[in-house]
Short mmCIF file of C-alpha atoms in Angstrom, two decimals:
data_model
loop_
_atom_site.label_atom_id
_atom_site.label_comp_id
_atom_site.label_asym_id
_atom_site.label_seq_id
_atom_site.Cartn_x
_atom_site.Cartn_y
_atom_site.Cartn_z
CA MET A 10 -73.29 -1.46 69.57
CA LYS A 11 -71.77 -2.38 65.26
CA GLU A 12 -70.43 -5.64 65.55
CA ALA A 13 -66.93 -5.60 64.14
CA ASP A 14 -65.79 -6.38 60.23
CA PRO A 15 -63.18 -8.82 60.58
CA GLU A 16 -62.95 -8.60 57.13
CA TYR A 17 -62.16 -4.98 57.52
CA GLU A 18 -59.54 -5.60 60.64
CA GLU A 19 -57.94 -8.18 58.47
CA LYS A 20 -56.89 -5.73 55.88
CA MET A 21 -55.80 -3.10 58.79
CA LYS A 22 -53.80 -5.52 60.00
CA ARG A 23 -52.14 -6.36 56.41
CA LEU A 24 -51.82 -2.56 56.18
CA ASP A 25 -50.12 -2.21 59.17
CA GLU A 26 -47.93 -4.98 59.06
CA LEU A 27 -46.77 -3.51 55.11
CA GLN A 28 -46.48 0.04 56.64
CA GLU A 29 -43.16 -1.51 59.70
CA ARG A 30 -41.92 -3.50 56.79
CA THR A 31 -41.72 -0.08 54.68
CA GLN A 32 -40.60 1.95 57.88
CA LYS A 33 -37.50 -1.31 58.84
CA LYS A 34 -36.37 -0.64 54.51
CA TYR A 35 -36.29 2.84 55.41
CA GLU A 36 -34.40 2.74 58.07
CA GLU A 37 -31.95 0.20 56.49
CA LEU A 38 -31.59 2.46 53.49
CA GLN A 39 -30.40 4.87 55.22
CA GLU A 40 -28.03 3.00 57.33
CA LYS A 41 -26.47 2.25 54.14
CA LEU A 42 -26.68 5.98 52.75
CA LYS A 43 -24.90 7.67 56.06
CA LYS A 44 -22.11 4.67 55.05
CA VAL A 45 -21.78 5.69 51.55
CA SER A 46 -21.50 8.96 52.72
CA ALA A 47 -18.80 8.49 55.12
CA ALA A 48 -17.14 6.16 52.53
CA ALA A 49 -17.34 9.69 49.63
CA SER A 50 -15.90 11.64 52.37
CA GLU A 51 -13.08 10.23 53.30
CA THR A 52 -12.20 9.57 49.78
CA VAL A 53 -12.90 13.61 48.54
CA ALA A 54 -11.39 14.19 52.06
CA PRO A 55 -7.58 14.03 50.35
CA ILE A 56 -8.85 16.01 47.09
CA LYS A 57 -10.58 18.31 49.16
CA GLU A 58 -7.68 19.26 51.16
CA THR A 59 -5.63 19.65 48.16
CA ILE A 60 -7.49 21.93 46.70
CA ASP A 61 -7.37 24.34 49.71
CA ASN A 62 -3.57 24.24 49.71
CA MET A 63 -3.48 25.07 46.04
CA THR A 64 -1.79 28.22 45.19
CA ALA A 65 -3.09 30.78 42.88
CA SER A 66 -0.96 30.01 39.77
CA GLU A 67 -1.60 25.97 39.84
CA GLU A 68 -5.34 26.48 40.16
CA LYS A 69 -5.50 27.99 37.02
CA GLU A 70 -2.93 25.34 35.60
CA VAL A 71 -5.71 22.63 36.57
CA LYS A 72 -8.90 24.92 35.49
CA ALA A 73 -6.90 24.90 31.99
CA LYS A 74 -6.58 21.48 31.31
CA PRO A 75 -9.35 19.89 29.05
CA ARG A 76 -11.66 18.17 30.70
CA ALA A 77 -12.03 14.26 29.25
CA LYS A 78 -15.12 13.69 27.07
CA GLN A 79 -17.47 11.23 28.14
CA PRO A 80 -17.85 7.73 26.31
CA ARG A 81 -20.31 8.45 24.03
CA VAL A 82 -22.33 4.70 24.96
CA LYS A 83 -25.91 5.97 23.67
CA GLN A 84 -24.83 7.23 20.21
CA GLU A 85 -21.99 3.68 19.94
CA PHE A 86 -24.89 1.69 20.52
CA LYS A 87 -27.39 3.46 17.84
CA GLU A 88 -24.99 3.49 15.40
CA SER A 89 -24.56 -0.01 16.09
CA PHE A 90 -27.95 -0.99 16.41
CA PHE A 91 -28.93 0.89 13.25
CA GLU A 92 -25.96 -0.37 11.05
CA LYS A 93 -26.85 -4.22 11.70
CA GLN A 94 -30.20 -3.06 11.34
CA SER A 95 -29.16 -2.08 7.52
CA GLN A 96 -27.19 -5.17 7.25
CA LYS A 97 -29.94 -7.14 7.73
CA ILE A 98 -32.48 -5.45 5.75
CA SER A 99 -29.97 -5.49 2.81
CA GLU A 100 -29.02 -9.09 3.17
CA LYS A 101 -32.45 -9.88 3.24
CA PHE A 102 -32.96 -7.83 -0.41
CA VAL A 103 -30.00 -9.56 -1.63
CA SER A 104 -31.81 -13.01 -0.86
CA THR A 105 -34.73 -11.82 -3.47
CA ALA A 106 -34.52 -12.42 -7.32
CA VAL A 107 -35.13 -8.86 -8.08
CA GLY A 108 -32.21 -8.06 -5.42
CA SER A 109 -30.42 -10.49 -6.78
CA VAL A 110 -29.40 -8.82 -10.19
CA ILE A 111 -29.46 -5.28 -8.79
CA SER A 112 -26.34 -6.54 -6.70
CA ARG A 113 -24.59 -8.45 -9.51
CA GLU A 114 -25.06 -5.87 -11.76
CA TYR A 115 -24.00 -3.16 -9.45
CA ASN A 116 -20.88 -4.96 -8.81
CA TYR A 117 -20.26 -5.02 -12.82
CA ALA A 118 -20.46 -1.60 -13.17
CA ALA A 119 -18.35 -0.85 -10.06
CA GLU A 120 -16.01 -3.11 -11.38
CA TYR A 121 -15.89 -1.63 -15.28
CA MET A 122 -15.89 2.15 -13.22
CA HIS A 123 -12.65 0.66 -11.13
CA LYS A 124 -10.75 0.68 -14.85
CA PHE A 125 -11.09 4.47 -14.71
CA THR A 126 -11.21 5.68 -11.22
CA GLY A 127 -8.20 3.67 -10.89
CA ALA A 128 -6.79 1.11 -8.25
CA PRO A 129 -7.59 2.03 -4.65
CA ARG A 130 -4.76 3.55 -2.28
CA TYR A 131 -3.33 1.58 0.40
CA ARG A 132 -0.78 0.50 2.85
CA ARG A 133 1.61 -2.30 2.74
CA ARG A 134 4.08 -2.04 5.01
CA GLY A 135 3.76 -0.69 8.71
CA ALA A 136 5.37 -0.96 12.28
CA GLU A 137 3.73 -4.59 12.64
CA ASP A 138 5.16 -5.40 9.65
CA LEU A 139 8.39 -4.03 10.77
CA GLU A 140 7.91 -6.29 14.13
CA GLU A 141 7.56 -9.52 12.60
CA LEU A 142 10.39 -9.21 10.54
CA ARG A 143 12.59 -8.20 13.39
CA GLU A 144 11.10 -11.61 14.93
CA LYS A 145 11.89 -13.48 11.82
CA LEU A 146 15.15 -12.69 11.73
CA GLU A 147 15.98 -12.86 15.75
CA ARG A 148 14.72 -16.67 14.81
CA SER A 149 16.83 -17.32 11.42
CA GLY A 150 19.85 -16.18 12.84
CA GLY A 151 19.83 -12.72 11.01
CA ILE A 152 19.46 -14.84 7.85
CA LEU A 153 16.43 -13.35 5.22
CA LEU A 154 14.67 -16.72 4.09
CA GLY A 155 13.40 -16.82 0.73
CA LYS A 156 11.65 -19.25 -2.32
CA LYS A 157 14.64 -20.89 -3.24
CA SER A 158 13.82 -21.76 -7.13
CA ALA A 159 12.94 -25.44 -8.22
CA PRO A 160 15.76 -26.93 -10.23
CA VAL A 161 15.25 -27.51 -14.22
CA PRO A 162 13.99 -30.79 -14.85
CA LYS A 163 15.63 -33.13 -17.10
CA VAL A 164 14.83 -34.73 -20.25
CA PRO A 165 13.60 -38.14 -19.22
CA GLY A 166 14.99 -41.18 -20.99
CA PHE A 167 18.11 -39.43 -22.04
CA GLU A 168 21.11 -38.74 -21.35
CA GLU A 169 24.26 -36.97 -23.17
CA LYS A 170 27.01 -39.34 -24.06
CA ASP A 171 31.13 -39.32 -24.90
CA THR A 172 31.01 -40.61 -29.05
CA THR A 173 34.88 -40.03 -29.03
CA GLU A 174 35.01 -43.84 -27.97
CA MET A 175 32.22 -45.80 -29.44
CA THR A 176 31.92 -47.90 -32.61
CA GLU A 177 29.95 -46.96 -35.38
CA GLU A 178 27.19 -48.98 -34.45
CA GLU A 179 26.96 -47.33 -30.74
CA ILE A 180 26.77 -43.81 -32.82
CA LYS A 181 23.95 -44.80 -35.03
CA ALA A 182 22.10 -46.10 -31.91
CA TYR A 183 22.74 -43.08 -30.44
CA GLU A 184 21.81 -40.61 -32.95
CA ALA A 185 18.72 -42.89 -33.41
CA GLU A 186 18.39 -42.38 -29.88
CA MET A 187 18.38 -38.70 -30.30
CA GLU A 188 16.16 -38.46 -32.90
CA LYS A 189 13.39 -40.39 -31.07
CA VAL A 190 13.52 -37.64 -27.96
CA MET A 191 14.02 -34.93 -30.08
CA ALA A 192 10.99 -35.96 -31.95
CA GLU A 193 9.05 -36.56 -28.46
CA LEU A 194 10.03 -33.08 -27.25
CA ASP A 195 8.75 -31.01 -30.86
CA ALA A 196 5.49 -33.40 -30.11
CA ILE A 197 5.18 -31.01 -27.02
CA ASN A 198 6.34 -28.20 -27.98
CA SER A 199 3.50 -28.43 -30.85
CA THR A 200 0.99 -27.26 -28.78
CA PRO A 201 -1.73 -25.87 -30.71
CA LEU A 202 -1.94 -21.51 -30.14
CA VAL A 203 -4.74 -21.17 -27.34
CA ALA A 204 -7.39 -18.29 -27.08
CA ILE A 205 -6.09 -17.01 -23.83
CA GLU A 206 -9.02 -13.88 -22.42
CA ASP A 207 -7.25 -10.78 -21.07
CA PRO A 208 -7.65 -11.18 -17.05
CA ASP A 209 -8.25 -7.88 -16.46
CA GLN A 210 -11.80 -7.56 -18.76
CA THR A 211 -14.72 -6.46 -16.85
CA VAL A 212 -18.50 -8.18 -17.56
CA TRP A 213 -19.22 -5.00 -18.72
CA ASP A 214 -16.22 -4.91 -21.01
CA LYS A 215 -16.70 -8.01 -22.36
CA ARG A 216 -20.68 -6.86 -22.88
CA LEU A 217 -19.79 -3.68 -25.08
CA GLU A 218 -16.87 -5.86 -27.11
CA ALA A 219 -20.34 -8.33 -28.01
CA LEU A 220 -22.49 -5.50 -28.83
CA THR A 221 -19.85 -3.68 -31.06
CA ASP A 222 -19.34 -6.67 -33.48
CA LYS A 223 -23.09 -7.20 -33.25
CA ILE A 224 -23.55 -3.53 -34.49
CA LYS A 225 -20.85 -3.79 -36.99
CA SER A 226 -22.33 -7.10 -38.06
CA SER A 227 -25.22 -5.42 -39.16
CA SER A 228 -26.58 -4.50 -42.44
CA PRO A 229 -27.35 -0.92 -41.77
CA PHE A 230 -23.59 -0.52 -40.91
CA LEU A 231 -22.17 -2.62 -43.38
CA LYS A 232 -24.40 -0.49 -45.99
CA ALA A 233 -22.88 2.84 -44.14
CA ARG A 234 -19.90 1.18 -45.02
CA LYS A 235 -20.14 0.73 -48.63
CA LYS A 236 -21.42 4.16 -49.35
CA VAL A 237 -18.10 5.69 -47.59
CA ARG A 238 -15.84 3.55 -49.56
CA GLU A 239 -17.96 4.67 -52.50
CA VAL A 240 -17.62 8.39 -51.87
CA GLN A 241 -13.82 7.79 -51.26
CA ASN A 242 -13.19 5.91 -54.76
CA SER A 243 -16.16 8.11 -56.61
CA ASP A 244 -14.42 9.94 -60.03
CA ASN A 245 -17.53 12.74 -59.85
CA VAL A 246 -16.13 16.03 -60.42
CA VAL A 247 -17.52 17.84 -57.05
CA ILE A 248 -16.70 14.82 -55.16
CA SER A 249 -12.84 14.91 -56.16
CA LYS A 250 -12.67 18.63 -55.72
CA ALA A 251 -14.45 18.40 -52.17
CA ARG A 252 -11.53 15.59 -51.17
CA ASP A 253 -8.61 17.84 -52.52
CA LEU A 254 -10.32 20.61 -50.89
CA LYS A 255 -9.97 18.37 -47.58
CA TYR A 256 -6.78 16.96 -48.54
CA ASP A 257 -5.44 21.26 -49.19
CA ILE A 258 -6.89 22.32 -45.32
CA GLU A 259 -5.45 19.13 -43.68
CA ASP A 260 -2.23 20.14 -45.22
CA THR A 261 -2.26 24.11 -44.35
CA ILE A 262 -3.16 22.84 -40.91
CA GLU A 263 -0.40 20.48 -40.34
CA ASP A 264 2.62 23.14 -42.24
CA THR A 265 0.94 25.41 -39.53
CA ARG A 266 2.02 23.27 -36.48
CA ASP A 267 5.21 22.69 -37.85
CA ALA A 268 6.20 26.05 -37.98
CA TYR A 269 4.67 27.47 -34.43
CA GLU A 270 6.49 24.44 -33.15
CA THR A 271 9.78 25.49 -35.07
CA SER A 272 8.83 29.08 -34.87
CA GLN A 273 12.29 30.93 -32.74
CA HIS A 274 10.10 34.45 -32.75
CA PRO A 275 10.59 35.82 -29.33
CA LEU A 276 6.47 36.12 -29.05
CA VAL A 277 6.07 32.33 -30.66
CA TRP A 278 8.38 31.22 -28.81
CA LYS A 279 7.21 33.19 -25.09
CA ALA A 280 3.61 32.01 -26.44
CA ARG A 281 4.62 28.14 -26.31
CA ASP A 282 6.58 28.56 -23.13
CA VAL A 283 3.37 29.49 -21.28
CA SER A 284 1.30 27.15 -23.33
CA ASP A 285 3.74 24.41 -22.02
CA SER A 286 3.93 25.39 -18.48
CA MET A 287 -0.17 25.21 -18.32
CA PHE A 288 -0.88 22.50 -20.33
CA GLY A 289 1.98 20.72 -20.44
CA GLU A 290 3.01 17.44 -18.34
CA THR A 291 6.29 17.83 -16.17
CA GLU A 292 9.03 14.65 -15.90
CA THR A 293 7.82 13.76 -12.71
CA GLY A 294 4.22 13.76 -13.73
CA TRP A 295 4.89 11.70 -17.13
CA ALA A 296 7.10 9.05 -14.66
CA LEU A 297 5.14 8.75 -11.97
CA GLY A 298 2.63 7.84 -14.59
CA GLU A 299 4.69 5.81 -15.63
CA LEU A 300 5.15 3.68 -12.32
CA GLN A 301 1.59 3.87 -11.98
CA LYS A 302 1.19 1.31 -15.48
CA ILE A 303 3.15 -1.13 -12.89
CA ASP A 304 1.75 -0.26 -9.54
CA ALA A 305 -1.59 1.12 -10.15
CA GLY A 306 -2.00 1.24 -6.33
CA PHE A 307 0.87 3.82 -6.09
CA ASP A 308 0.62 7.18 -3.68
CA THR A 309 3.30 8.90 -2.90
CA ASN A 310 2.13 9.91 0.35
CA LEU A 311 1.52 5.95 1.59
CA PHE A 312 5.13 5.61 -0.24
CA LEU A 313 6.62 7.98 2.17
CA GLU A 314 4.78 6.36 5.37
CA ASP A 315 5.73 3.16 4.43
CA MET A 316 9.64 4.03 4.10
CA GLU A 317 9.60 6.19 7.22
CA GLU A 318 7.91 2.87 9.33
CA TYR A 319 8.79 -0.03 7.43
CA MET A 320 11.93 -0.10 4.88
CA ILE A 321 14.50 2.79 6.21
CA PRO A 322 14.13 1.11 9.75
CA ALA A 323 14.84 -2.13 8.65
CA VAL A 324 17.25 -1.60 6.08
CA THR A 325 19.63 0.91 7.95
CA GLU A 326 19.38 -1.81 11.53
CA ALA A 327 20.51 -4.17 8.69
CA PHE A 328 23.24 -2.13 6.85
CA LEU A 329 24.45 -0.85 10.87
CA ALA A 330 24.65 -4.54 12.20
CA GLY A 331 26.33 -5.98 9.09
CA ASN A 332 23.24 -8.18 8.32
CA TRP A 333 24.32 -9.37 4.72
CA SER A 334 22.07 -11.06 4.33
CA VAL A 335 19.01 -8.92 4.07
CA MET A 336 21.24 -6.20 1.85
CA ASP A 337 21.87 -8.87 -0.98
CA ALA A 338 18.40 -9.19 -0.73
CA VAL A 339 16.98 -5.35 -0.90
CA CYS A 340 20.21 -4.49 -3.46
CA GLU A 341 21.29 -4.21 -6.38
CA GLY A 342 23.81 -2.70 -9.24
CA GLN A 343 25.58 0.47 -7.35
CA ALA A 344 23.82 -0.46 -4.26
CA SER A 345 25.05 -3.74 -3.46
CA ALA A 346 28.61 -2.76 -4.67
CA TYR A 347 28.92 -0.24 -1.78
CA MET A 348 27.45 -2.75 0.94
CA LEU A 349 30.25 -4.86 -0.67
CA ALA A 350 32.72 -2.41 -0.27
CA SER A 351 31.41 -1.41 3.60
CA ARG A 352 31.40 -5.06 4.45
CA LYS A 353 35.14 -5.74 3.02
CA GLY A 354 36.10 -2.70 5.04
CA ARG A 355 34.93 -4.15 8.50
CA GLU A 356 36.48 -7.76 7.70
CA VAL A 357 39.19 -6.00 7.29
CA THR A 358 39.25 -3.85 10.57
CA LYS A 359 37.08 -6.16 12.47
CA GLN A 360 35.00 -3.75 13.63
CA TYR A 361 31.35 -3.37 14.73
CA TRP A 362 28.66 -0.89 14.68
CA ASP A 363 25.79 0.23 17.55
CA THR A 364 22.80 -0.41 15.96
CA GLN A 365 20.85 1.82 17.92
CA ILE A 366 18.28 4.34 16.27
CA LEU A 367 17.75 7.47 18.06
CA ASP A 368 15.23 9.47 15.29
CA THR A 369 14.89 9.16 11.57
CA ARG A 370 12.86 12.55 10.15
CA ASN A 371 12.74 14.83 6.41
CA VAL A 372 12.12 11.73 4.59
CA ASP A 373 11.42 13.00 1.34
CA ILE A 374 11.32 12.53 -2.13
CA ILE A 375 13.86 13.97 -4.18
CA GLU A 376 12.72 13.53 -7.69
CA VAL A 377 10.37 10.75 -9.91
CA THR A 378 12.77 9.63 -13.28
CA VAL A 379 12.16 6.95 -15.30
CA ILE A 380 15.72 5.24 -16.98
CA ASP A 381 15.66 2.68 -19.60
CA ASP A 382 12.02 2.11 -19.23
CA ILE A 383 12.32 1.91 -15.23
CA PRO A 384 10.48 4.01 -13.12
CA GLN A 385 12.99 5.22 -10.19
CA ILE A 386 12.41 6.94 -6.87
CA LYS A 387 15.22 9.15 -5.24
CA LEU A 388 14.51 10.06 -1.28
CA MET A 389 16.60 11.24 1.29
CA TYR A 390 16.27 11.14 4.92
CA TYR A 391 18.26 11.83 8.24
CA MET A 392 18.84 9.81 11.16
CA GLN A 393 20.14 9.97 14.16
CA HIS A 394 21.68 6.95 15.94
CA VAL A 395 24.49 5.79 18.24
CA HIS A 396 27.85 6.22 17.07
CA CYS A 397 29.91 3.74 19.11
CA ILE A 398 32.17 1.37 17.22
CA ARG A 399 33.88 -2.00 18.62
CA ASN A 400 37.00 -4.06 17.71
CA GLU A 401 36.51 -7.68 18.32
CA LYS A 402 37.68 -7.76 22.24
CA ASN A 403 34.74 -5.58 22.67
CA GLU A 404 36.61 -2.35 22.84
CA ILE A 405 35.91 1.11 22.02
CA VAL A 406 38.05 2.30 19.29
CA GLU A 407 35.58 5.62 17.74
CA GLY A 408 32.91 7.31 19.59
CA SER A 409 31.41 6.59 22.46
CA GLU A 410 28.07 4.71 23.78
CA SER A 411 26.46 8.71 24.42
CA LYS A 412 27.53 9.78 21.35
CA THR A 413 25.24 10.72 18.23
CA LYS A 414 25.69 11.22 15.12
CA ASN A 415 23.09 12.35 12.65
CA VAL A 416 23.42 11.05 9.05
CA LEU A 417 22.55 11.84 5.30
CA TYR A 418 20.40 8.89 3.57
CA ILE A 419 19.85 9.18 -0.51
CA TRP A 420 18.99 5.79 -2.46
CA THR A 421 17.32 5.50 -5.58
CA VAL A 422 14.46 3.07 -5.65
CA ARG A 423 12.26 0.44 -8.29
CA ARG A 424 9.15 -1.35 -7.68
CA ASP A 425 10.09 -5.24 -6.73
CA PHE A 426 7.66 -7.20 -7.38
CA GLU A 427 9.72 -10.65 -6.61
CA ASN A 428 10.71 -10.24 -2.91
CA GLU A 429 8.28 -11.02 -0.44
CA GLN A 430 9.96 -8.87 2.29
CA PHE A 431 10.69 -5.44 1.10
CA ASP A 432 8.53 -3.87 -2.08
CA TYR A 433 11.51 -1.92 -3.87
CA LYS A 434 14.87 -3.04 -4.92
CA ILE A 435 17.40 -0.46 -3.70
CA MET A 436 19.59 0.50 -7.19
CA GLU A 437 21.82 3.57 -5.64
CA PHE A 438 22.52 3.87 -1.62
CA TYR A 439 24.63 6.62 -0.13
CA ASN A 440 25.43 8.18 2.90
CA GLN A 441 26.76 11.14 4.73
CA THR A 442 27.54 12.52 8.43
CA VAL A 443 25.88 15.71 8.42
CA GLU A 444 28.85 17.35 10.01
CA GLN A 445 31.49 16.38 7.34
CA LEU A 446 28.62 17.76 4.62
CA MET A 447 28.88 20.56 6.74
CA GLY A 448 32.13 20.98 6.79
#
């Protein structure tokens, strides 16, 4: 009989123990799975019951609803990963000598091309700025705070005096003191001229300017310019005839252009009208161009969005509430006169208007014009707000808390770079209820 191998028996024993532990784990997992299934059944049971009790129309309506899109976690992770990697590679490349030169030259070129493509369009004000303005007005008690202008400094060591009661010696001393002060002022004001560089001049502009100066100062260019002058002033018969022929052709072209522009012939007039309609610049286009000269980032669509989300609700709320601090800061000309008349009318009658705005719609530009070299934008919008006017005793004297009123507003605005809260100054302000317009 063969003797038992102790090593083999030990291995078998370990295998049996492992099998027992595996079986035990399997049974525990089975128990947990049963509990999870029971909990899921309890959760799904009401939903299943609701589905079973649904009618055919309700089931059709539920099926017609679009399913919610699952989050693109993997795709977003990939995009963020590649963005980070590309940024690291770009930073590493720029840190090298060659990369820094290429990056610098690219920025110079982009800065130069920016002058031709125009400034980027951007939003200036939005809903967040409107909330910030409301909070600021609430903290300051409705007063729109702005920067105070610094007082004009006085000339040190000099004070104007009355000379009627002075003696001759005192007058002479006073005049000598005045001459001394004026000499000091002349010395201060006689500052030598300083060459100021154009702030809009880019690096490429400077390079092109230096290259142009270098070409103009070169000997081939100077020789060529000298030859041109010799030809222009030459007494040679052939050159004189050619020069006279050139002048005759220029005069003929100029006379033909004048005849075309001033002709009243129907065919010529029609051709001129068609040409102007196809290639001529409209008055609105020219006015927009003048506006973009002072505000390169102006865009009509973003202007309307800024107006609808920020300036229109802020100014209209201030107008309805009688916040004359805001209206004085944003109005001028006819608009200021309109606000003054409205203010006096409310103070005399001691009335207070409801400020609740329900809807703003149809914000649109009527026209863009240039008057006295000032680009102006005329816009309109309809606003619906609660029509409820109270007296000083808080009694309703007109309208009610549930009555609404549709009002048409028309503004004429210009660009304002000084006001911190508003980018435009209202020059003209009109409002009229729609019911009155219809009547």
